[in-house]
Short mmCIF file of C-alpha atoms in Angstrom, two decimals:
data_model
loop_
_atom_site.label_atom_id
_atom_site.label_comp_id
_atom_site.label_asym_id
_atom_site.label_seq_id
_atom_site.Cartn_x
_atom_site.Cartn_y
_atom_site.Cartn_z
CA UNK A 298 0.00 0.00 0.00
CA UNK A 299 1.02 3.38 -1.40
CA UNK A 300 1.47 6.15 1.53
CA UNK A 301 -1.99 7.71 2.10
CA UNK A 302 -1.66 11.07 0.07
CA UNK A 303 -5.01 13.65 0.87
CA UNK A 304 -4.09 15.86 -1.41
CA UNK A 305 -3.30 13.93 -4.61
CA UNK A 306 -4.36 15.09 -7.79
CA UNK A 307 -3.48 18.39 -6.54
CA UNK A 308 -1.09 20.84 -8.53
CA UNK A 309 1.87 21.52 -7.39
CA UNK A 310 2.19 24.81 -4.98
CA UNK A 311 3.92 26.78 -7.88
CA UNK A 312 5.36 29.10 -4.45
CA UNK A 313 7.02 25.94 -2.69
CA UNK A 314 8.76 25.27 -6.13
CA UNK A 315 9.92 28.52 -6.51
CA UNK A 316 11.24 29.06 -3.12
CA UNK A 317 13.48 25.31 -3.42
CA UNK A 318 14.79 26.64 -6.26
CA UNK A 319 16.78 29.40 -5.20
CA UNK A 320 17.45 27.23 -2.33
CA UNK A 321 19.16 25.17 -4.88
CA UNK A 322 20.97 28.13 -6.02
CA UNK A 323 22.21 29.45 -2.92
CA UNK A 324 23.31 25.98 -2.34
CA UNK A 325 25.55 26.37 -5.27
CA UNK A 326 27.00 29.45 -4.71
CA UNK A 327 27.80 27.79 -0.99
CA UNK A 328 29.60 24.85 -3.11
CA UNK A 329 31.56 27.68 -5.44
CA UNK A 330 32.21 30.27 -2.40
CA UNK A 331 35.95 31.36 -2.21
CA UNK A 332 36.48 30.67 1.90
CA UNK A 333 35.10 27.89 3.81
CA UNK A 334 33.75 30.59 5.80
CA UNK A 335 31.40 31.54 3.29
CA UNK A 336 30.53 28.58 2.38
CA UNK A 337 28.97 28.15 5.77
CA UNK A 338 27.16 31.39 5.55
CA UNK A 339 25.72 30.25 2.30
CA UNK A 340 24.32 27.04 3.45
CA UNK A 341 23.08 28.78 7.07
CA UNK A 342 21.35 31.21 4.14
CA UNK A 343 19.97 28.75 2.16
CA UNK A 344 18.70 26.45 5.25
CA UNK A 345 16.81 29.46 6.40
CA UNK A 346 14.99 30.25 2.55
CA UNK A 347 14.20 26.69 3.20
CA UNK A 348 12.50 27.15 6.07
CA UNK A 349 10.18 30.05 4.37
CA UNK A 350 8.32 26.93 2.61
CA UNK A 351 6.31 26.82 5.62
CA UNK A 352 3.40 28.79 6.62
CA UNK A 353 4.57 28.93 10.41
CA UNK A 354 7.44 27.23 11.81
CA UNK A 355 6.55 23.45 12.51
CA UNK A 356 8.76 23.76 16.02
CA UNK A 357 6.38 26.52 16.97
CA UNK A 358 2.67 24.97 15.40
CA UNK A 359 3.38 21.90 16.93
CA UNK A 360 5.01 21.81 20.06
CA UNK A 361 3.15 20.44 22.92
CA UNK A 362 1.22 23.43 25.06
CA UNK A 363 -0.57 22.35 28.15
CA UNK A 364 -4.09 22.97 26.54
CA UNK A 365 -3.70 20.74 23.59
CA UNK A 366 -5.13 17.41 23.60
CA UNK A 367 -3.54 14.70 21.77
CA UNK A 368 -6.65 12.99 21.46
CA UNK A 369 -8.12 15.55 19.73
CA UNK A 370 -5.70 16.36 16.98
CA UNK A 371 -6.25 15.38 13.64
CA UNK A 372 -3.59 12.85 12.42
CA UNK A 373 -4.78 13.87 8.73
CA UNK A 374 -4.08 17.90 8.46
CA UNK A 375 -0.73 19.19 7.51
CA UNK A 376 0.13 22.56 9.74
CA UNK A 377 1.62 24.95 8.25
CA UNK A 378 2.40 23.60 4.76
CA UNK A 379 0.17 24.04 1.93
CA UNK A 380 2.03 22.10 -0.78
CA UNK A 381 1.05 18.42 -1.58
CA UNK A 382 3.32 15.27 -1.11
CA UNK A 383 5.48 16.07 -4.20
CA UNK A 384 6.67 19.46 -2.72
CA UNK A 385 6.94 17.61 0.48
CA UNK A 386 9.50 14.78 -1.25
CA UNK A 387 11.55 17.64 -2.91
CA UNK A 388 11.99 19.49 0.54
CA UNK A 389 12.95 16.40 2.13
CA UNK A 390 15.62 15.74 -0.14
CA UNK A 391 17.33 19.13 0.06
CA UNK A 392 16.91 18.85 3.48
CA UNK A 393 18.42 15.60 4.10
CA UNK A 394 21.56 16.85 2.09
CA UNK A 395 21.48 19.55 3.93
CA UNK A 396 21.14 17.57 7.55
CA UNK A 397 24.27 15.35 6.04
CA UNK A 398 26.34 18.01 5.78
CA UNK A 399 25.59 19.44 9.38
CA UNK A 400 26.06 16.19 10.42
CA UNK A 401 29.93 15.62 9.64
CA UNK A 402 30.49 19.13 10.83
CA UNK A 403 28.67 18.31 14.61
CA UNK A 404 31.34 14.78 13.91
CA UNK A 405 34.35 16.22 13.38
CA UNK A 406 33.84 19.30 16.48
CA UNK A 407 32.92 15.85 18.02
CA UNK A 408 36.17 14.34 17.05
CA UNK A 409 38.07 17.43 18.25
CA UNK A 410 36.60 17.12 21.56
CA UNK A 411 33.53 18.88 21.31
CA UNK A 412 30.62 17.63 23.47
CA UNK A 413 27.75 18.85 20.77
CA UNK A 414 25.51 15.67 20.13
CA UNK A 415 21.97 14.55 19.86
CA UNK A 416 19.12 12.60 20.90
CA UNK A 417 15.51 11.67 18.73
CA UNK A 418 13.11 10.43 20.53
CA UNK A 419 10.35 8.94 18.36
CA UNK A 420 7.14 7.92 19.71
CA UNK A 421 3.67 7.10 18.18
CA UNK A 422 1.23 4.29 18.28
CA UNK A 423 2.03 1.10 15.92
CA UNK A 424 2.17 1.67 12.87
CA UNK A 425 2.48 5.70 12.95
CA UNK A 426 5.63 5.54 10.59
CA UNK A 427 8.54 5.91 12.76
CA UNK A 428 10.98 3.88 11.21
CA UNK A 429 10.06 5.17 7.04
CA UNK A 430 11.43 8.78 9.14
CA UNK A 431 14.51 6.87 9.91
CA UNK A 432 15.09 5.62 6.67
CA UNK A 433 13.89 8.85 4.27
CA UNK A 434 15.29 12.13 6.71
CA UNK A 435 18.84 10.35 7.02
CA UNK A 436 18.62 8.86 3.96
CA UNK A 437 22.08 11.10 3.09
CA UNK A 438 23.42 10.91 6.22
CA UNK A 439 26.80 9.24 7.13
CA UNK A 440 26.64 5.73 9.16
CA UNK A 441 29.71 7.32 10.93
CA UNK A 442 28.55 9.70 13.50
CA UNK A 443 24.48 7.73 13.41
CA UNK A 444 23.54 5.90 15.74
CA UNK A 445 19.81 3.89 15.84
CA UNK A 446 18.63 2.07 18.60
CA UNK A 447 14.76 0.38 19.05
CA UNK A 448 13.76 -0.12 22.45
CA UNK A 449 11.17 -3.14 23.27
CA UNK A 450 9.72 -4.90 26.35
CA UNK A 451 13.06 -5.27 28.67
CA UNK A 452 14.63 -8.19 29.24
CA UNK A 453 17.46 -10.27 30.12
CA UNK A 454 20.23 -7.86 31.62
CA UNK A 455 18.07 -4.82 31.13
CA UNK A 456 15.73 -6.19 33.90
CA UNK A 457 18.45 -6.21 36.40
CA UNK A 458 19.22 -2.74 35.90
CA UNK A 459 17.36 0.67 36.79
CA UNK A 460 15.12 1.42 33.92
CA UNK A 461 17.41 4.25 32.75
CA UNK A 462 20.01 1.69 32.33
CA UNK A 463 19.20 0.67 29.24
CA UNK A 464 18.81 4.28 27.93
CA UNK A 465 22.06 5.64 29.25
CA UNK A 466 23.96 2.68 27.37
CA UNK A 467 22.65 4.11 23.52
CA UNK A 468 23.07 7.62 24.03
CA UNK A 469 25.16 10.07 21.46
CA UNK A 470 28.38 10.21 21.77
CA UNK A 471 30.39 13.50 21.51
CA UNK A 472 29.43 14.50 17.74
CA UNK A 473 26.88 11.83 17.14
CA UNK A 474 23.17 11.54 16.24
CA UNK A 475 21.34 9.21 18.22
CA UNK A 476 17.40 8.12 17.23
CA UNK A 477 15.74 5.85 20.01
CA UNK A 478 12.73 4.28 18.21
CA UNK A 479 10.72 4.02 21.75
CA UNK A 480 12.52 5.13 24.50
CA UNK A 481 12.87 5.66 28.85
CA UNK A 482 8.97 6.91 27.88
CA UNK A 483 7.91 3.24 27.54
CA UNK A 484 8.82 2.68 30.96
CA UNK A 485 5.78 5.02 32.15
CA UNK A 486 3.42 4.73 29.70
CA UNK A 487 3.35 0.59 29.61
CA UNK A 488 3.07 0.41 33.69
CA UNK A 489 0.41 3.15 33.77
CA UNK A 490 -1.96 1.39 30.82
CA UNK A 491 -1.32 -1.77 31.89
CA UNK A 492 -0.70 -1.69 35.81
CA UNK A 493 2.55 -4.14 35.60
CA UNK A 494 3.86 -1.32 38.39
CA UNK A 495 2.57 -0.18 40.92
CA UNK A 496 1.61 3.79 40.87
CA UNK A 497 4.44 4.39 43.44
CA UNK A 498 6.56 2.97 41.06
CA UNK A 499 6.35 4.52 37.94
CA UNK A 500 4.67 8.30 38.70
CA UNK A 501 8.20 9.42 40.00
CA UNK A 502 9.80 8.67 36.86
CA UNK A 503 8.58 11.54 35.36
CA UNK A 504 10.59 13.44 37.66
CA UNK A 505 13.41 11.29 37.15
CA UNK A 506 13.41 11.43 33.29
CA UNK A 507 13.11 15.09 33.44
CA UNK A 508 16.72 15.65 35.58
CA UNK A 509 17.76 13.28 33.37
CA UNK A 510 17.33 15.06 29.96
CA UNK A 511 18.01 18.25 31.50
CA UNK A 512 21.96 16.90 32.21
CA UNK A 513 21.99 15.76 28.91
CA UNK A 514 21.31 19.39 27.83
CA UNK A 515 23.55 20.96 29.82
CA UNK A 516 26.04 18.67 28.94
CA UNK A 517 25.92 19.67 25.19
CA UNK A 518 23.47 17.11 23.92
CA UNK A 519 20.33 18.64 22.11
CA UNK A 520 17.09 16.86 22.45
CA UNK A 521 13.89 16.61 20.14
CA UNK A 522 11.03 14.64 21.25
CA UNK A 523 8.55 13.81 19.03
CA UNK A 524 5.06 11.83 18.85
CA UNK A 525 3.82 11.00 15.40
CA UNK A 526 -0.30 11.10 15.77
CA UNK A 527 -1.57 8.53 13.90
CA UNK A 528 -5.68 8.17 13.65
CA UNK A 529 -7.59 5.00 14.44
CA UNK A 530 -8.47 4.57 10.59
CA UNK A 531 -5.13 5.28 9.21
CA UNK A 532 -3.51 2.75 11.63
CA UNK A 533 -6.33 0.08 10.33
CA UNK A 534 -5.22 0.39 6.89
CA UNK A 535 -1.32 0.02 7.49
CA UNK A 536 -2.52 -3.16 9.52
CA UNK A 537 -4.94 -4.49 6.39
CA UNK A 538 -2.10 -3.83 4.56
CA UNK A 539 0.67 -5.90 6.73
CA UNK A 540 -2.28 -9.10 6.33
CA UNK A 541 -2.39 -8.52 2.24
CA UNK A 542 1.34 -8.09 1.48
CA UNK A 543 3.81 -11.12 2.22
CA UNK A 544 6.62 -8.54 1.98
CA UNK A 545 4.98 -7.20 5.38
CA UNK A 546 4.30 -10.30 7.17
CA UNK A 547 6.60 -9.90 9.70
CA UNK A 548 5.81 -6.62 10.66
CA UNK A 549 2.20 -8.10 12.24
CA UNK A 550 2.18 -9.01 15.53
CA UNK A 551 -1.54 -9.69 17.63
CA UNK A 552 0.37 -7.65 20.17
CA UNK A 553 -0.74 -4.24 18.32
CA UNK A 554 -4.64 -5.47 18.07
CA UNK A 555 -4.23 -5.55 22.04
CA UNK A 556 -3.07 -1.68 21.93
CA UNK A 557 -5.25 -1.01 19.75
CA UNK A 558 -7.57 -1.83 21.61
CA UNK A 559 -6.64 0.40 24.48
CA UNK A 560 -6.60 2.97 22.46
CA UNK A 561 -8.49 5.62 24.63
CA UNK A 562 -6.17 4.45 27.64
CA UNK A 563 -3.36 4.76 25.88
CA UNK A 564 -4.01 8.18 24.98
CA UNK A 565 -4.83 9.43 28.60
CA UNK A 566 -1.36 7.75 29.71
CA UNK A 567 0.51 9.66 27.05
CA UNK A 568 -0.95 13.21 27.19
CA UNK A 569 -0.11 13.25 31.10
CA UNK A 570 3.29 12.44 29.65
CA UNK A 571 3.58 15.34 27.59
CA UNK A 572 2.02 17.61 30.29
CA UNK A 573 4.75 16.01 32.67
CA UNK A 574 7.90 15.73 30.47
CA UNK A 575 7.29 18.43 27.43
CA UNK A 576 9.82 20.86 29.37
CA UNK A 577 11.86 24.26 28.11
CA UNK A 578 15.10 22.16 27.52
CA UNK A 579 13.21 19.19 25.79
CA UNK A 580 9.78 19.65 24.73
CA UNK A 581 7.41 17.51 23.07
CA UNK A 582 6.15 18.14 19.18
CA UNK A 583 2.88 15.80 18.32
CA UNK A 584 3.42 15.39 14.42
CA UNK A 585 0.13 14.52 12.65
CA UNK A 586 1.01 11.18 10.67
CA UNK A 587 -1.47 10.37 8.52
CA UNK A 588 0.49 11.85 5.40
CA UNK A 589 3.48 10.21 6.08
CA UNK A 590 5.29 12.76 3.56
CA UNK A 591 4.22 15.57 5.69
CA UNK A 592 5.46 13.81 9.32
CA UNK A 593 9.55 13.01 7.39
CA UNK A 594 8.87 16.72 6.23
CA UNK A 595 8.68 18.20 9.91
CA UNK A 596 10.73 15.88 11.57
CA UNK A 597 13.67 17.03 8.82
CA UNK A 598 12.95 20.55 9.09
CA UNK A 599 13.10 20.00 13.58
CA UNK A 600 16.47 18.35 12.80
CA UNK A 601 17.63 20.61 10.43
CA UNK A 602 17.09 23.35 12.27
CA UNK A 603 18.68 22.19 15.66
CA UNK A 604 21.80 21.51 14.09
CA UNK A 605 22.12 24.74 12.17
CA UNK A 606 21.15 26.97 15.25
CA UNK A 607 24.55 25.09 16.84
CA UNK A 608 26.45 27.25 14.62
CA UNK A 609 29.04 25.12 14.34
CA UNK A 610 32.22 25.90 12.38
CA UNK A 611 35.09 23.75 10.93
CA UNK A 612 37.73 22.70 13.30
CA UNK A 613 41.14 24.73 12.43
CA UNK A 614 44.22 22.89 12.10
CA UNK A 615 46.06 22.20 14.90
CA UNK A 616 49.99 21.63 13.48
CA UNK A 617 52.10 23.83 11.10
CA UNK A 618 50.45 22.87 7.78
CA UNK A 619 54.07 24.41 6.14
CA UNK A 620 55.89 21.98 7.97
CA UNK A 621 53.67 19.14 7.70
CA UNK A 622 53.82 19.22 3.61
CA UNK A 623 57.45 19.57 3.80
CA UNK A 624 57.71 16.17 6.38
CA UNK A 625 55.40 14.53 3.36
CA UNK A 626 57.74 15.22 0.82
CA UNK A 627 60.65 14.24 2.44
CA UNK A 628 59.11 10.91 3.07
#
């Protein structure tokens, strides 16, 4: 099954194509500038025309506000950008260039010592497309300096441990990228839904996981939380789908039918999540998912966007370049 597309048959936003365009050319002239210096100012320029493809900034439409209820949003709309999925592929793949590049410049500060990193937390009922973001916004990225890591039920080792064990073990390292497919969030929402803990257990880990992201902050490591809405109907035909395609077998599991059916619950023990946990240094975003070319089009421009506003430069030589080519040709 095709991704669900509500506004095919649609032209084209003839704005959105204009406006990658010259981020194409200012892209160029980045690639042709004289200094590496203005290079950098080139790309910064031509990440922020990018941005201008959007009606209002997806970090400020969709991040988490104590009145909003989860439950209520509509997994189907697209906030904030009025093109169709088309214009939404074409941004994502100047973006993803555009995240590779930031990338090996957040590894190699990383690499000279620098503690930058960070952390994507991606969270979303079954089937709400969190690892097609994986694989289409890092699509250009390099495996060196990327690290992905899915959290399920723990087990073995993992139950001998504090929860945040586990977590603490796949973090970034200096200069990395680190997506958690399910995360330390698991390990409130699963005991409150499903009472395998009792209340005393799991309420104060909201507390917990909050001084716990803020270190990571302060310690250099950016954070982006996000939760990809996905409706009840939407999810229903990616699970049809799974039962008519042998290709997607194994991604069924009765497991998800159980959820599913807890589907009100589940909702209730996540929005007290995101009024516990969506904080100043690490809020929450609640992507609608329905479209999945809209939800890899937000979660690039999030990630784009963090790493830019590092304003990172290139780590300067540290030895005598002059005497370093004359040791090479003596050799």
């Amino acid at each position: 099954m095709a991704d669900k597309d509500s506004k095919k048959g649609e032209a084209k936003n003839p704005a959105i194509a204009k406006t990658l365009n010259k981020v194409e050319e200012r892209l160029d002239m980045g690639e042709r500038s004289d200094s590496v210096a203005e290079g950098l100012a080139n790309v910064a320029k031509a990440s922020e025309l990018l941005s201008s493809v959007w009606t209002l900034p997806p970090g400020q439409l969709l991040r988490f506000h104590h009145d909003t209820k989860v439950a209520e949003l509509d997994g189907d709309s697209t906030p904030g950008f009025d093109g169709n999925k088309e214009d939404a592929e074409r941004f994502i793949g100047i973006s993803s260039a555009e995240i590779a590049r930031y990338q090996r410049l957040m590894y190699a500060n990383g690499v000279k010592g620098s503690r930058r990193r960070l952390l994507i937390v991606l969270q979303g009922m079954d089937a709400s497309g969190k690892g097609g973001i994986v694989r289409h916004v890092f699509s250009q990225g390099d495996p060196m300096g990327m690290h992905y890591h899915g959290f399920g039920a723990p087990k073995g080792e993992e139950l001998d441990h504090d929860y945040l064990w586990r977590i603490k073990r796949e973090l970034p390292k200096n200069g990395w990228i680190a997506i958690f497919d399910r995360s330390q969030y698991e390990d409130v929402v699963m005991p409150h839904v499903h009472r395998t803990y009792p209340e005393e257990v799991w309420r104060p880990r909201y507390d917990e996981i909050n001084r716990f992201e803020l270190q990571l902050v302060s310690d250099g490591c950016a954070i982006i939380k996000i939760f990809l809405v996905v409706s009840k109907e939407e999810q229903k035909r990616h699970f049809l789908s799974r039962l008519d395609d042998p290709t997607k077998y194994w991604k069924f599991d009765p497991s998800d039918l159980e959820a599913r059916e807890r589907w009100d619950d589940y909702m209730d023990a996540w929005q007290e999540v995101f009024v516990k946990t969506s904080t100043e240094q690490a809020p929450w975003y609640l992507v609608p998912a329905d479209n999945r070319w809209y939800s890899r089009a937000v979660v690039s421009e999030l990630l784009r966007n963090t790493l830019k506003n590092m304003n990172m430069i290139w780590p300067p030589l540290e030895v005598d370049a002059d005497e370093m080519r004359r040791r090479l040709n003596d050799m």
